[in-house]
Amino acid sequence: MDYFEYRDGQLWAEEVRVADLVEQYGTPLYVYSARTLARHFTAFDAALDGLDHLICFSVKANSNLSLLRQLGELGAGMDIVSGGELYRVLKAGVDPHKVVFSGVGKQDHEIREALTADILMFNVESSQELERIGRIAEKMQTVACISIRINPDVDPQTHPYISTGLKKNKFGMDMLEATGAYLMAKRHAFLEPVGMDCHIGSQLTQIGPFVEALEKLLTFVDRLGSSGVTIHYLDLGGGLGITYHDELPPLPADLGKAIAETVGRRELTIILEPGRAIAGNAGILVTRVIFTKKTPVKHFVIVDAAMNDLVRPSLYGAYHRIREVHPRGREPMKVDVVGPICESTDFLAQDRLLPGLAVGEALAVFSAGAYGFTMSSQYNSRPRAAEVRVDGDHAILARRRETYDDLIALEE
Ligand SMILES: *Cc1c(COP(=O)(O)O)cnc(C)c1O
């Protein structure tokens, strides 16, 4: 459920006409709905109501400060994967004790920054990383709380590029190696093993793989308990899918129920790291038609948003629903919606039924709130799009459009 709706024949973001935002801020333009974001976060929070829990928003899905601030105020923690994300989270006023740090390649300065900020825990992904954190914590004379990311070898049944919990993936440790890592951490004066985590993939549309991973982790938690390592935090990662097209993913409540049943009476704080399921449908990308072009075999709609603004179609062949901001009941035809970039992968949609569109007309690309702006670039020296946050009848510029000066600001 989101608050981008057609009323009186045109698209609204909450109580604001999208056409008015186009007028005021130009295109390409990301538009976020604060009410949708809150609704999705609250759905996760409520889903784990009966359990001690923490919902850590995955910052890489959408790292705009105004969204992070809003989620922080609602009580969210954050899942970060870099020092830059830690910087953003602290700037947004999020409680560092609710921050977990994931990622296979944490650098020394990032580890130091996280220890200085006193985050909740590091989700450690290799034995070398664990040793490195131990050494840095010792040098800083502080204790690093750690969780080991387990690779449970579970098939999430999603796109291969966003599967992360299979044996062949680079993420996490197998349980044998993790056992050694936990025992090493327990003996170490500057490491404290407090958690266990996994993240098996993204855009999951079934509960089964989550439960399978959770069962494997719980067996391991129990086994570690008998070796004297007590796990307090069990972090199941993110990955719950959303509806881009016709997918019917489980609701956060379904996931919560399955987790509660599987965890049983164990005394654990459950952590989830949803990104897409909170932010994905809380944002749209608005673009305008520059030209339409007919070749002997295709109709193209050339728009002012491109793969540098939203790379998911090019990168994963991802589907994003596209509709006119102001539908007029015209006959549909099959078109490719493409950007101005000099790459044949620069498309937002292929062979899509859309009405005959007019030059200058605005289109909304839906489900663009996660992995949209955060994956954007300046490729072809295109300044990045502006971001607007709508809350009720109020719109604020959450990030101004980049200028040509921004493009060269860091160069000699
Ligand atoms: C990307 C990522 C997430 C968020 O995944 P979503 O599919 O957006 O929910 C959570 N945890 C980790 C470790 C990740 O890498």
PDB file of N, CA, C and O and ligand atoms in Angstrom, residues 58 60-61 79 81 102-103 123 125 149 164 171 197-199 201-203 237-240 273-277 370-371, ligand 1:
ATOM      1  N   SER A  58      17.868  -0.680   5.950  1.00  0.00           N
ATOM      2  CA  SER A  58      19.078  -0.853   5.141  1.00  0.00           C
ATOM      3  C   SER A  58      19.349   0.439   4.371  1.00  0.00           C
ATOM      4  O   SER A  58      18.668   0.767   3.401  1.00  0.00           O
ATOM      5  N   LYS A  60      21.498   1.449   2.337  1.00  0.00           N
ATOM      6  CA  LYS A  60      21.874   1.491   0.929  1.00  0.00           C
ATOM      7  C   LYS A  60      20.661   1.552   0.007  1.00  0.00           C
ATOM      8  O   LYS A  60      20.777   1.938  -1.149  1.00  0.00           O
ATOM      9  N   ALA A  61      19.483   1.210   0.516  1.00  0.00           N
ATOM     10  CA  ALA A  61      18.277   1.288  -0.313  1.00  0.00           C
ATOM     11  C   ALA A  61      17.907   2.742  -0.605  1.00  0.00           C
ATOM     12  O   ALA A  61      17.490   3.077  -1.720  1.00  0.00           O
ATOM     13  N   ASP A  79      20.968  -0.377   9.239  1.00  0.00           N
ATOM     14  CA  ASP A  79      21.970  -1.335   8.768  1.00  0.00           C
ATOM     15  C   ASP A  79      22.837  -0.599   7.758  1.00  0.00           C
ATOM     16  O   ASP A  79      22.329  -0.145   6.727  1.00  0.00           O
ATOM     17  N   VAL A  81      26.611  -0.216   5.449  1.00  0.00           N
ATOM     18  CA  VAL A  81      27.633  -1.026   4.784  1.00  0.00           C
ATOM     19  C   VAL A  81      28.888  -0.222   4.452  1.00  0.00           C
ATOM     20  O   VAL A  81      29.752  -0.710   3.725  1.00  0.00           O
ATOM     21  N   SER A 102      27.262  -4.040   8.307  1.00  0.00           N
ATOM     22  CA  SER A 102      27.450  -5.233   7.467  1.00  0.00           C
ATOM     23  C   SER A 102      28.449  -4.934   6.352  1.00  0.00           C
ATOM     24  O   SER A 102      28.820  -3.780   6.143  1.00  0.00           O
ATOM     25  N   GLY A 103      28.831  -5.974   5.625  1.00  0.00           N
ATOM     26  CA  GLY A 103      29.683  -5.776   4.448  1.00  0.00           C
ATOM     27  C   GLY A 103      30.953  -6.591   4.492  1.00  0.00           C
ATOM     28  O   GLY A 103      31.570  -6.727   5.551  1.00  0.00           O
ATOM     29  N   ASN A 123      28.504  -6.841  11.879  1.00  0.00           N
ATOM     30  CA  ASN A 123      28.163  -8.133  11.286  1.00  0.00           C
ATOM     31  C   ASN A 123      29.396  -8.599  10.512  1.00  0.00           C
ATOM     32  O   ASN A 123      29.664  -8.133   9.405  1.00  0.00           O
ATOM     33  N   GLU A 125      32.074 -10.779   8.454  1.00  0.00           N
ATOM     34  CA  GLU A 125      31.870 -11.667   7.310  1.00  0.00           C
ATOM     35  C   GLU A 125      33.048 -12.588   7.002  1.00  0.00           C
ATOM     36  O   GLU A 125      32.973 -13.405   6.094  1.00  0.00           O
ATOM     37  N   ARG A 149      28.177 -13.117  10.458  1.00  0.00           N
ATOM     38  CA  ARG A 149      27.224 -13.360   9.380  1.00  0.00           C
ATOM     39  C   ARG A 149      27.419 -14.774   8.862  1.00  0.00           C
ATOM     40  O   ARG A 149      28.498 -15.142   8.390  1.00  0.00           O
ATOM     41  N   THR A 164      22.357 -13.918  -2.007  1.00  0.00           N
ATOM     42  CA  THR A 164      23.580 -13.698  -1.235  1.00  0.00           C
ATOM     43  C   THR A 164      23.872 -14.799  -0.228  1.00  0.00           C
ATOM     44  O   THR A 164      24.918 -14.776   0.405  1.00  0.00           O
ATOM     45  N   PHE A 171      29.446 -13.772   0.606  1.00  0.00           N
ATOM     46  CA  PHE A 171      29.014 -13.229   1.897  1.00  0.00           C
ATOM     47  C   PHE A 171      29.077 -14.256   3.029  1.00  0.00           C
ATOM     48  O   PHE A 171      28.785 -15.428   2.831  1.00  0.00           O
ATOM     49  N   ASP A 197      23.986 -13.329  12.435  1.00  0.00           N
ATOM     50  CA  ASP A 197      23.110 -12.773  11.397  1.00  0.00           C
ATOM     51  C   ASP A 197      23.248 -13.502  10.085  1.00  0.00           C
ATOM     52  O   ASP A 197      24.164 -14.307   9.882  1.00  0.00           O
ATOM     53  N   CYS A 198      22.303 -13.223   9.214  1.00  0.00           N
ATOM     54  CA  CYS A 198      22.376 -13.709   7.836  1.00  0.00           C
ATOM     55  C   CYS A 198      21.572 -12.736   6.985  1.00  0.00           C
ATOM     56  O   CYS A 198      20.811 -11.911   7.492  1.00  0.00           O
ATOM     57  N   HIS A 199      21.807 -12.782   5.717  1.00  0.00           N
ATOM     58  CA  HIS A 199      20.999 -12.004   4.764  1.00  0.00           C
ATOM     59  C   HIS A 199      21.085 -12.805   3.472  1.00  0.00           C
ATOM     60  O   HIS A 199      22.125 -12.842   2.831  1.00  0.00           O
ATOM     61  N   GLY A 201      19.325 -12.725   0.579  1.00  0.00           N
ATOM     62  CA  GLY A 201      19.072 -12.181  -0.757  1.00  0.00           C
ATOM     63  C   GLY A 201      18.006 -11.113  -0.700  1.00  0.00           C
ATOM     64  O   GLY A 201      17.549 -10.736   0.378  1.00  0.00           O
ATOM     65  N   SER A 202      17.647 -10.634  -1.858  1.00  0.00           N
ATOM     66  CA  SER A 202      16.740  -9.502  -1.933  1.00  0.00           C
ATOM     67  C   SER A 202      15.565  -9.833  -2.844  1.00  0.00           C
ATOM     68  O   SER A 202      15.655 -10.717  -3.691  1.00  0.00           O
ATOM     69  N   GLN A 203      14.482  -9.076  -2.660  1.00  0.00           N
ATOM     70  CA  GLN A 203      13.260  -9.268  -3.452  1.00  0.00           C
ATOM     71  C   GLN A 203      12.754 -10.719  -3.337  1.00  0.00           C
ATOM     72  O   GLN A 203      12.402 -11.361  -4.329  1.00  0.00           O
ATOM     73  N   GLY A 237      18.500 -10.272   8.622  1.00  0.00           N
ATOM     74  CA  GLY A 237      18.754  -9.497   7.401  1.00  0.00           C
ATOM     75  C   GLY A 237      17.489  -8.897   6.821  1.00  0.00           C
ATOM     76  O   GLY A 237      16.446  -8.822   7.463  1.00  0.00           O
ATOM     77  N   GLY A 238      17.614  -8.457   5.580  1.00  0.00           N
ATOM     78  CA  GLY A 238      16.456  -7.862   4.895  1.00  0.00           C
ATOM     79  C   GLY A 238      15.969  -8.814   3.829  1.00  0.00           C
ATOM     80  O   GLY A 238      16.038 -10.029   4.000  1.00  0.00           O
ATOM     81  N   GLY A 239      15.464  -8.260   2.756  1.00  0.00           N
ATOM     82  CA  GLY A 239      15.178  -9.098   1.595  1.00  0.00           C
ATOM     83  C   GLY A 239      13.727  -9.316   1.258  1.00  0.00           C
ATOM     84  O   GLY A 239      13.430  -9.902   0.209  1.00  0.00           O
ATOM     85  N   LEU A 240      12.805  -8.877   2.125  1.00  0.00           N
ATOM     86  CA  LEU A 240      11.393  -9.082   1.784  1.00  0.00           C
ATOM     87  C   LEU A 240      11.057  -8.311   0.500  1.00  0.00           C
ATOM     88  O   LEU A 240      11.416  -7.147   0.358  1.00  0.00           O
ATOM     89  N   GLU A 273      16.571  -6.276   8.731  1.00  0.00           N
ATOM     90  CA  GLU A 273      17.246  -5.187   7.999  1.00  0.00           C
ATOM     91  C   GLU A 273      16.538  -4.902   6.675  1.00  0.00           C
ATOM     92  O   GLU A 273      17.150  -4.963   5.613  1.00  0.00           O
ATOM     93  N   PRO A 274      15.258  -4.577   6.695  1.00  0.00           N
ATOM     94  CA  PRO A 274      14.564  -4.331   5.424  1.00  0.00           C
ATOM     95  C   PRO A 274      14.988  -3.008   4.793  1.00  0.00           C
ATOM     96  O   PRO A 274      15.175  -2.009   5.485  1.00  0.00           O
ATOM     97  N   GLY A 275      15.156  -3.027   3.501  1.00  0.00           N
ATOM     98  CA  GLY A 275      15.445  -1.798   2.769  1.00  0.00           C
ATOM     99  C   GLY A 275      14.340  -1.567   1.757  1.00  0.00           C
ATOM    100  O   GLY A 275      13.488  -0.687   1.902  1.00  0.00           O
ATOM    101  N   ARG A 276      14.327  -2.443   0.740  1.00  0.00           N
ATOM    102  CA  ARG A 276      13.360  -2.332  -0.342  1.00  0.00           C
ATOM    103  C   ARG A 276      11.914  -2.300   0.162  1.00  0.00           C
ATOM    104  O   ARG A 276      11.113  -1.490  -0.297  1.00  0.00           O
ATOM    105  N   ALA A 277      11.581  -3.176   1.130  1.00  0.00           N
ATOM    106  CA  ALA A 277      10.184  -3.288   1.554  1.00  0.00           C
ATOM    107  C   ALA A 277       9.712  -2.042   2.300  1.00  0.00           C
ATOM    108  O   ALA A 277       8.520  -1.784   2.395  1.00  0.00           O
ATOM    109  N   ALA A 370      13.627   2.599  -3.624  1.00  0.00           N
ATOM    110  CA  ALA A 370      14.766   1.826  -3.117  1.00  0.00           C
ATOM    111  C   ALA A 370      15.692   1.485  -4.271  1.00  0.00           C
ATOM    112  O   ALA A 370      15.225   1.079  -5.339  1.00  0.00           O
ATOM    113  N   TYR A 371      16.994   1.633  -4.061  1.00  0.00           N
ATOM    114  CA  TYR A 371      17.995   1.344  -5.096  1.00  0.00           C
ATOM    115  C   TYR A 371      17.727   2.167  -6.357  1.00  0.00           C
ATOM    116  O   TYR A 371      17.997   1.727  -7.471  1.00  0.00           O
TER     117      TYR A 371
HETATM  118  C1  LIG B   1      21.049  -4.999   0.902  1.00  0.00           C
HETATM  119  C2  LIG B   1      21.013  -5.569   2.259  1.00  0.00           C
HETATM  120  C3  LIG B   1      19.841  -5.507   3.019  1.00  0.00           C
HETATM  121  C4  LIG B   1      18.540  -4.948   2.486  1.00  0.00           C
HETATM  122  O1  LIG B   1      17.980  -5.748   1.513  1.00  0.00           O
HETATM  123  P1  LIG B   1      16.501  -5.417   0.973  1.00  0.00           P
HETATM  124  O2  LIG B   1      16.264  -6.428  -0.064  1.00  0.00           O
HETATM  125  O3  LIG B   1      16.531  -4.032   0.439  1.00  0.00           O
HETATM  126  O4  LIG B   1      15.561  -5.547   2.123  1.00  0.00           O
HETATM  127  C5  LIG B   1      19.887  -5.962   4.320  1.00  0.00           C
HETATM  128  N1  LIG B   1      21.021  -6.487   4.852  1.00  0.00           N
HETATM  129  C6  LIG B   1      22.161  -6.575   4.140  1.00  0.00           C
HETATM  130  C7  LIG B   1      23.370  -7.137   4.777  1.00  0.00           C
HETATM  131  C8  LIG B   1      22.198  -6.123   2.822  1.00  0.00           C
HETATM  132  O5  LIG B   1      23.331  -6.222   2.121  1.00  0.00           O
END
